[in-house]
Amino acid sequence: MALKRLAAPLLIAGSLTFAVGVLPSASSQDKREHPGADAQQVATQCKPVLVKQAKLKRKTIHVRKDEKSTGHTPIIAFQITSAGEVLNAKVKRSSGIRDMDDSALSSIHSKKYNNRPGCPVIDSEADVLIHLM
């Protein structure tokens, strides 16, 4: 696909793939906050659930002279707080196109997860699929 074809309207796909993991230091904290609970109970109780995602506006993707697609979708690393807020979102794997990476970041920032009192901050990643129309 020629780079000029990438300068088209963008639609972020609704489905994201998450790889959720708890920081090692947070695992030991779980046992203090949840006495007698095993790791599986804590994982079930503290599992984040998406409760809100703002609808993003379509955006035109501009490909700059120095940009070249990597052939990969952007992967965004971020944290989910116990209040369900998204923090520290950053591009872990770039698509090679800054506008696509920025749209992926916006998609992640628009999310809100369930409130999970007493649970640790969760490190997460999303492989953001972007449909060019």
Short mmCIF file of N, CA and C in Angstrom, two decimals:
data_model
loop_
_atom_site.label_atom_id
_atom_site.label_comp_id
_atom_site.label_asym_id
_atom_site.label_seq_id
_atom_site.Cartn_x
_atom_site.Cartn_y
_atom_site.Cartn_z
N MET A 1 0.86 -1.17 0.00
CA MET A 1 0.00 0.00 0.00
C MET A 1 0.90 1.22 0.00
N ALA A 2 0.66 2.09 -0.89
CA ALA A 2 1.46 3.31 -0.99
C ALA A 2 1.19 4.20 0.21
N LEU A 3 2.21 4.94 0.62
CA LEU A 3 2.06 5.80 1.78
C LEU A 3 1.01 6.87 1.57
N LYS A 4 0.81 7.31 0.33
CA LYS A 4 -0.20 8.33 0.06
C LYS A 4 -1.59 7.82 0.40
N ARG A 5 -1.84 6.51 0.26
CA ARG A 5 -3.15 5.96 0.58
C ARG A 5 -3.42 6.02 2.08
N LEU A 6 -2.38 6.13 2.89
CA LEU A 6 -2.57 6.19 4.33
C LEU A 6 -3.17 7.52 4.77
N ALA A 7 -3.07 8.53 3.92
CA ALA A 7 -3.65 9.83 4.24
C ALA A 7 -5.15 9.76 3.97
N ALA A 8 -5.83 9.00 4.79
CA ALA A 8 -7.27 8.76 4.63
C ALA A 8 -7.94 8.89 5.98
N PRO A 9 -9.26 8.98 5.99
CA PRO A 9 -9.95 9.03 7.29
C PRO A 9 -9.62 7.79 8.11
N LEU A 10 -9.66 7.96 9.40
CA LEU A 10 -9.25 6.91 10.33
C LEU A 10 -10.41 6.52 11.21
N LEU A 11 -10.52 5.24 11.48
CA LEU A 11 -11.52 4.74 12.40
C LEU A 11 -10.82 3.76 13.32
N ILE A 12 -10.86 4.03 14.62
CA ILE A 12 -10.24 3.14 15.60
C ILE A 12 -11.22 2.00 15.85
N ALA A 13 -10.73 0.78 15.77
CA ALA A 13 -11.59 -0.38 15.99
C ALA A 13 -12.04 -0.43 17.44
N GLY A 14 -13.22 -0.95 17.65
CA GLY A 14 -13.78 -1.03 18.99
C GLY A 14 -13.16 -2.09 19.85
N SER A 15 -12.55 -3.09 19.27
CA SER A 15 -12.01 -4.17 20.10
C SER A 15 -10.51 -3.99 20.27
N LEU A 16 -10.07 -4.17 21.47
CA LEU A 16 -8.65 -4.08 21.80
C LEU A 16 -8.23 -5.37 22.48
N THR A 17 -7.00 -5.72 22.30
CA THR A 17 -6.46 -6.90 22.96
C THR A 17 -5.64 -6.43 24.14
N PHE A 18 -5.94 -6.95 25.32
CA PHE A 18 -5.25 -6.52 26.52
C PHE A 18 -4.38 -7.64 27.06
N ALA A 19 -3.20 -7.27 27.47
CA ALA A 19 -2.33 -8.18 28.23
C ALA A 19 -2.19 -7.51 29.59
N VAL A 20 -2.89 -8.02 30.56
CA VAL A 20 -2.92 -7.38 31.88
C VAL A 20 -2.02 -8.15 32.83
N GLY A 21 -1.18 -7.43 33.52
CA GLY A 21 -0.31 -8.07 34.50
C GLY A 21 -0.13 -7.15 35.69
N VAL A 22 0.05 -7.71 36.83
CA VAL A 22 0.23 -6.94 38.05
C VAL A 22 1.73 -6.85 38.33
N LEU A 23 2.17 -5.67 38.74
CA LEU A 23 3.57 -5.49 39.10
C LEU A 23 3.97 -6.45 40.22
N PRO A 24 5.19 -7.00 40.20
CA PRO A 24 5.62 -7.90 41.27
C PRO A 24 5.48 -7.26 42.65
N SER A 25 5.81 -5.98 42.79
CA SER A 25 5.69 -5.33 44.09
C SER A 25 4.23 -5.22 44.51
N ALA A 26 3.33 -5.12 43.54
CA ALA A 26 1.91 -5.03 43.86
C ALA A 26 1.38 -6.37 44.34
N SER A 27 1.95 -7.48 43.88
CA SER A 27 1.48 -8.80 44.29
C SER A 27 1.66 -9.00 45.79
N SER A 28 2.80 -8.59 46.32
CA SER A 28 3.01 -8.74 47.76
C SER A 28 2.09 -7.80 48.53
N GLN A 29 1.79 -6.64 47.94
CA GLN A 29 0.88 -5.69 48.57
C GLN A 29 -0.52 -6.28 48.65
N ASP A 30 -0.95 -7.04 47.62
CA ASP A 30 -2.27 -7.66 47.59
C ASP A 30 -2.48 -8.52 48.82
N LYS A 31 -1.49 -9.29 49.21
CA LYS A 31 -1.64 -10.22 50.32
C LYS A 31 -1.85 -9.46 51.64
N ARG A 32 -1.22 -8.28 51.76
CA ARG A 32 -1.42 -7.49 52.96
C ARG A 32 -2.82 -6.88 52.98
N GLU A 33 -3.29 -6.43 51.83
CA GLU A 33 -4.59 -5.78 51.77
C GLU A 33 -5.73 -6.79 51.78
N HIS A 34 -5.48 -8.00 51.36
CA HIS A 34 -6.49 -9.05 51.29
C HIS A 34 -5.99 -10.27 52.07
N PRO A 35 -6.00 -10.21 53.40
CA PRO A 35 -5.46 -11.33 54.17
C PRO A 35 -6.17 -12.64 53.86
N GLY A 36 -5.39 -13.68 53.68
CA GLY A 36 -5.92 -15.01 53.43
C GLY A 36 -6.37 -15.23 52.00
N ALA A 37 -6.36 -14.21 51.17
CA ALA A 37 -6.80 -14.38 49.78
C ALA A 37 -5.65 -14.93 48.96
N ASP A 38 -5.94 -15.91 48.14
CA ASP A 38 -4.88 -16.41 47.26
C ASP A 38 -4.81 -15.53 46.01
N ALA A 39 -3.77 -15.71 45.23
CA ALA A 39 -3.52 -14.85 44.07
C ALA A 39 -4.67 -14.89 43.07
N GLN A 40 -5.31 -16.03 42.91
CA GLN A 40 -6.39 -16.14 41.94
C GLN A 40 -7.62 -15.33 42.39
N GLN A 41 -7.93 -15.35 43.67
CA GLN A 41 -9.05 -14.56 44.19
C GLN A 41 -8.80 -13.07 43.98
N VAL A 42 -7.57 -12.65 44.27
CA VAL A 42 -7.20 -11.25 44.12
C VAL A 42 -7.28 -10.86 42.64
N ALA A 43 -6.78 -11.74 41.76
CA ALA A 43 -6.82 -11.45 40.33
C ALA A 43 -8.26 -11.30 39.85
N THR A 44 -9.15 -12.14 40.33
CA THR A 44 -10.56 -12.06 39.94
C THR A 44 -11.20 -10.79 40.48
N GLN A 45 -10.96 -10.49 41.74
CA GLN A 45 -11.54 -9.32 42.39
C GLN A 45 -11.00 -8.02 41.79
N CYS A 46 -9.74 -8.02 41.39
CA CYS A 46 -9.09 -6.80 40.93
C CYS A 46 -9.05 -6.67 39.40
N LYS A 47 -9.72 -7.56 38.70
CA LYS A 47 -9.72 -7.52 37.24
C LYS A 47 -10.43 -6.25 36.75
N PRO A 48 -9.74 -5.45 35.92
CA PRO A 48 -10.39 -4.24 35.41
C PRO A 48 -11.43 -4.58 34.35
N VAL A 49 -12.54 -3.86 34.39
CA VAL A 49 -13.61 -4.03 33.42
C VAL A 49 -13.88 -2.67 32.79
N LEU A 50 -13.85 -2.61 31.47
CA LEU A 50 -14.10 -1.36 30.76
C LEU A 50 -15.55 -0.95 30.96
N VAL A 51 -15.77 0.27 31.47
CA VAL A 51 -17.13 0.75 31.70
C VAL A 51 -17.50 1.94 30.81
N LYS A 52 -16.50 2.61 30.23
CA LYS A 52 -16.80 3.76 29.39
C LYS A 52 -15.67 4.00 28.41
N GLN A 53 -16.06 4.28 27.16
CA GLN A 53 -15.08 4.68 26.16
C GLN A 53 -15.72 5.77 25.31
N ALA A 54 -15.10 6.93 25.31
CA ALA A 54 -15.62 8.04 24.53
C ALA A 54 -15.49 7.73 23.04
N LYS A 55 -16.46 8.18 22.28
CA LYS A 55 -16.40 8.00 20.84
C LYS A 55 -15.43 9.04 20.29
N LEU A 56 -14.45 8.57 19.55
CA LEU A 56 -13.44 9.47 19.00
C LEU A 56 -13.88 10.01 17.65
N LYS A 57 -13.49 11.24 17.38
CA LYS A 57 -13.79 11.84 16.08
C LYS A 57 -12.87 11.24 15.02
N ARG A 58 -13.41 11.11 13.82
CA ARG A 58 -12.55 10.65 12.72
C ARG A 58 -11.49 11.69 12.45
N LYS A 59 -10.34 11.21 12.10
CA LYS A 59 -9.20 12.09 11.90
C LYS A 59 -8.47 11.68 10.64
N THR A 60 -7.97 12.63 9.92
CA THR A 60 -7.18 12.34 8.73
C THR A 60 -5.75 12.03 9.16
N ILE A 61 -5.21 10.97 8.61
CA ILE A 61 -3.83 10.59 8.91
C ILE A 61 -2.91 11.25 7.88
N HIS A 62 -1.95 11.98 8.37
CA HIS A 62 -0.97 12.61 7.50
C HIS A 62 0.35 11.85 7.64
N VAL A 63 0.92 11.46 6.52
CA VAL A 63 2.19 10.77 6.51
C VAL A 63 3.27 11.78 6.12
N ARG A 64 4.19 12.00 7.02
CA ARG A 64 5.26 12.96 6.77
C ARG A 64 6.37 12.31 5.94
N LYS A 65 7.22 13.15 5.34
CA LYS A 65 8.29 12.66 4.47
C LYS A 65 9.19 11.65 5.15
N ASP A 66 9.51 11.86 6.41
CA ASP A 66 10.45 11.00 7.12
C ASP A 66 9.79 9.77 7.76
N GLU A 67 8.49 9.59 7.55
CA GLU A 67 7.78 8.48 8.18
C GLU A 67 7.59 7.32 7.21
N LYS A 68 7.68 6.11 7.76
CA LYS A 68 7.45 4.91 6.98
C LYS A 68 6.77 3.89 7.89
N SER A 69 5.71 3.30 7.41
CA SER A 69 4.97 2.32 8.20
C SER A 69 5.86 1.13 8.56
N THR A 70 5.75 0.66 9.79
CA THR A 70 6.49 -0.52 10.22
C THR A 70 5.76 -1.80 9.84
N GLY A 71 4.48 -1.66 9.45
CA GLY A 71 3.67 -2.83 9.15
C GLY A 71 3.02 -3.42 10.38
N HIS A 72 3.18 -2.75 11.52
CA HIS A 72 2.61 -3.22 12.78
C HIS A 72 1.59 -2.22 13.30
N THR A 73 0.64 -2.73 14.08
CA THR A 73 -0.29 -1.85 14.77
C THR A 73 0.43 -1.28 15.98
N PRO A 74 0.03 -0.08 16.42
CA PRO A 74 0.67 0.46 17.61
C PRO A 74 0.27 -0.31 18.86
N ILE A 75 1.22 -0.50 19.76
CA ILE A 75 0.94 -1.08 21.07
C ILE A 75 1.14 0.03 22.09
N ILE A 76 0.12 0.22 22.92
CA ILE A 76 0.15 1.27 23.93
C ILE A 76 0.26 0.61 25.31
N ALA A 77 1.26 1.01 26.08
CA ALA A 77 1.41 0.56 27.46
C ALA A 77 0.80 1.63 28.36
N PHE A 78 0.07 1.21 29.40
CA PHE A 78 -0.57 2.16 30.30
C PHE A 78 -0.84 1.49 31.63
N GLN A 79 -1.27 2.28 32.58
CA GLN A 79 -1.62 1.77 33.90
C GLN A 79 -3.08 2.09 34.19
N ILE A 80 -3.72 1.18 34.96
CA ILE A 80 -5.11 1.38 35.38
C ILE A 80 -5.10 1.47 36.90
N THR A 81 -5.58 2.60 37.42
CA THR A 81 -5.61 2.79 38.88
C THR A 81 -6.79 2.04 39.49
N SER A 82 -6.82 1.96 40.82
CA SER A 82 -7.94 1.30 41.49
C SER A 82 -9.24 2.08 41.29
N ALA A 83 -9.14 3.36 40.94
CA ALA A 83 -10.32 4.18 40.65
C ALA A 83 -10.77 4.03 39.20
N GLY A 84 -10.03 3.26 38.41
CA GLY A 84 -10.41 3.02 37.02
C GLY A 84 -9.87 4.01 36.01
N GLU A 85 -9.00 4.90 36.45
CA GLU A 85 -8.41 5.90 35.56
C GLU A 85 -7.21 5.33 34.81
N VAL A 86 -7.00 5.81 33.58
CA VAL A 86 -5.84 5.43 32.77
C VAL A 86 -4.73 6.44 33.03
N LEU A 87 -3.54 5.93 33.36
CA LEU A 87 -2.37 6.79 33.61
C LEU A 87 -1.18 6.33 32.78
N ASN A 88 -0.26 7.24 32.57
CA ASN A 88 1.04 6.94 31.99
C ASN A 88 0.98 6.18 30.67
N ALA A 89 0.04 6.53 29.81
CA ALA A 89 -0.05 5.87 28.50
C ALA A 89 1.10 6.32 27.62
N LYS A 90 1.76 5.35 26.99
CA LYS A 90 2.86 5.67 26.08
C LYS A 90 2.94 4.60 24.99
N VAL A 91 3.51 4.98 23.87
CA VAL A 91 3.65 4.06 22.74
C VAL A 91 4.78 3.09 23.05
N LYS A 92 4.45 1.81 23.08
CA LYS A 92 5.46 0.77 23.32
C LYS A 92 6.02 0.28 21.98
N ARG A 93 5.13 0.12 20.99
CA ARG A 93 5.57 -0.25 19.64
C ARG A 93 4.86 0.68 18.67
N SER A 94 5.64 1.40 17.89
CA SER A 94 5.10 2.40 16.98
C SER A 94 4.66 1.76 15.66
N SER A 95 3.69 2.41 15.05
CA SER A 95 3.25 2.02 13.70
C SER A 95 4.19 2.62 12.66
N GLY A 96 5.00 3.57 13.09
CA GLY A 96 5.89 4.29 12.18
C GLY A 96 5.27 5.59 11.69
N ILE A 97 3.97 5.76 11.94
CA ILE A 97 3.24 6.96 11.51
C ILE A 97 2.76 7.68 12.78
N ARG A 98 3.28 8.87 13.01
CA ARG A 98 2.98 9.60 14.25
C ARG A 98 1.48 9.82 14.46
N ASP A 99 0.74 10.19 13.41
CA ASP A 99 -0.70 10.43 13.56
C ASP A 99 -1.44 9.16 13.98
N MET A 100 -1.01 8.01 13.50
CA MET A 100 -1.64 6.74 13.90
C MET A 100 -1.35 6.45 15.37
N ASP A 101 -0.12 6.64 15.78
CA ASP A 101 0.26 6.42 17.18
C ASP A 101 -0.49 7.38 18.10
N ASP A 102 -0.63 8.64 17.69
CA ASP A 102 -1.36 9.62 18.49
C ASP A 102 -2.84 9.24 18.62
N SER A 103 -3.42 8.72 17.55
CA SER A 103 -4.82 8.28 17.59
C SER A 103 -4.98 7.08 18.52
N ALA A 104 -4.01 6.18 18.51
CA ALA A 104 -4.04 5.03 19.42
C ALA A 104 -3.96 5.49 20.87
N LEU A 105 -3.09 6.45 21.15
CA LEU A 105 -2.99 7.02 22.51
C LEU A 105 -4.31 7.67 22.93
N SER A 106 -4.92 8.42 22.03
CA SER A 106 -6.20 9.07 22.34
C SER A 106 -7.27 8.04 22.66
N SER A 107 -7.26 6.93 21.93
CA SER A 107 -8.23 5.86 22.17
C SER A 107 -8.07 5.30 23.57
N ILE A 108 -6.85 5.09 24.01
CA ILE A 108 -6.60 4.54 25.35
C ILE A 108 -6.98 5.57 26.42
N HIS A 109 -6.63 6.83 26.21
CA HIS A 109 -6.96 7.88 27.19
C HIS A 109 -8.46 8.08 27.34
N SER A 110 -9.24 7.68 26.34
CA SER A 110 -10.70 7.89 26.39
C SER A 110 -11.42 6.82 27.21
N LYS A 111 -10.70 5.85 27.74
CA LYS A 111 -11.31 4.73 28.46
C LYS A 111 -11.43 5.00 29.96
N LYS A 112 -12.44 4.39 30.55
CA LYS A 112 -12.64 4.42 32.01
C LYS A 112 -12.99 2.99 32.43
N TYR A 113 -12.34 2.53 33.49
CA TYR A 113 -12.55 1.17 33.99
C TYR A 113 -13.31 1.22 35.31
N ASN A 114 -13.78 0.05 35.75
CA ASN A 114 -14.53 -0.05 37.00
C ASN A 114 -13.67 0.34 38.20
N ASN A 115 -14.35 0.78 39.24
CA ASN A 115 -13.70 1.12 40.51
C ASN A 115 -13.35 -0.19 41.22
N ARG A 116 -12.10 -0.34 41.66
CA ARG A 116 -11.64 -1.57 42.33
C ARG A 116 -10.92 -1.20 43.61
N PRO A 117 -11.66 -0.80 44.67
CA PRO A 117 -11.03 -0.34 45.91
C PRO A 117 -10.10 -1.40 46.50
N GLY A 118 -8.95 -0.94 46.98
CA GLY A 118 -7.99 -1.84 47.62
C GLY A 118 -7.12 -2.62 46.66
N CYS A 119 -7.34 -2.46 45.37
CA CYS A 119 -6.54 -3.19 44.38
C CYS A 119 -5.34 -2.35 43.95
N PRO A 120 -4.28 -3.01 43.52
CA PRO A 120 -3.09 -2.27 43.09
C PRO A 120 -3.28 -1.66 41.71
N VAL A 121 -2.37 -0.76 41.36
CA VAL A 121 -2.31 -0.23 40.00
C VAL A 121 -1.92 -1.40 39.09
N ILE A 122 -2.57 -1.50 37.96
CA ILE A 122 -2.31 -2.61 37.03
C ILE A 122 -1.61 -2.08 35.79
N ASP A 123 -0.51 -2.70 35.42
CA ASP A 123 0.16 -2.40 34.16
C ASP A 123 -0.58 -3.14 33.06
N SER A 124 -0.85 -2.47 31.96
CA SER A 124 -1.61 -3.08 30.88
C SER A 124 -1.04 -2.63 29.54
N GLU A 125 -1.41 -3.35 28.50
CA GLU A 125 -1.03 -3.00 27.13
C GLU A 125 -2.23 -3.23 26.24
N ALA A 126 -2.31 -2.43 25.19
CA ALA A 126 -3.36 -2.60 24.19
C ALA A 126 -2.75 -2.53 22.81
N ASP A 127 -3.07 -3.51 21.99
CA ASP A 127 -2.71 -3.53 20.58
C ASP A 127 -3.87 -2.87 19.87
N VAL A 128 -3.70 -1.65 19.38
CA VAL A 128 -4.80 -0.87 18.84
C VAL A 128 -4.88 -1.05 17.33
N LEU A 129 -6.00 -1.62 16.90
CA LEU A 129 -6.24 -1.85 15.48
C LEU A 129 -6.89 -0.61 14.87
N ILE A 130 -6.30 -0.09 13.83
CA ILE A 130 -6.80 1.13 13.19
C ILE A 130 -7.23 0.77 11.77
N HIS A 131 -8.48 1.10 11.46
CA HIS A 131 -9.01 0.86 10.12
C HIS A 131 -8.90 2.13 9.31
N LEU A 132 -8.25 2.05 8.16
CA LEU A 132 -8.18 3.20 7.26
C LEU A 132 -9.30 3.05 6.23
N MET A 133 -10.04 4.11 6.03
CA MET A 133 -11.20 4.04 5.12
C MET A 133 -10.97 4.92 3.92
#
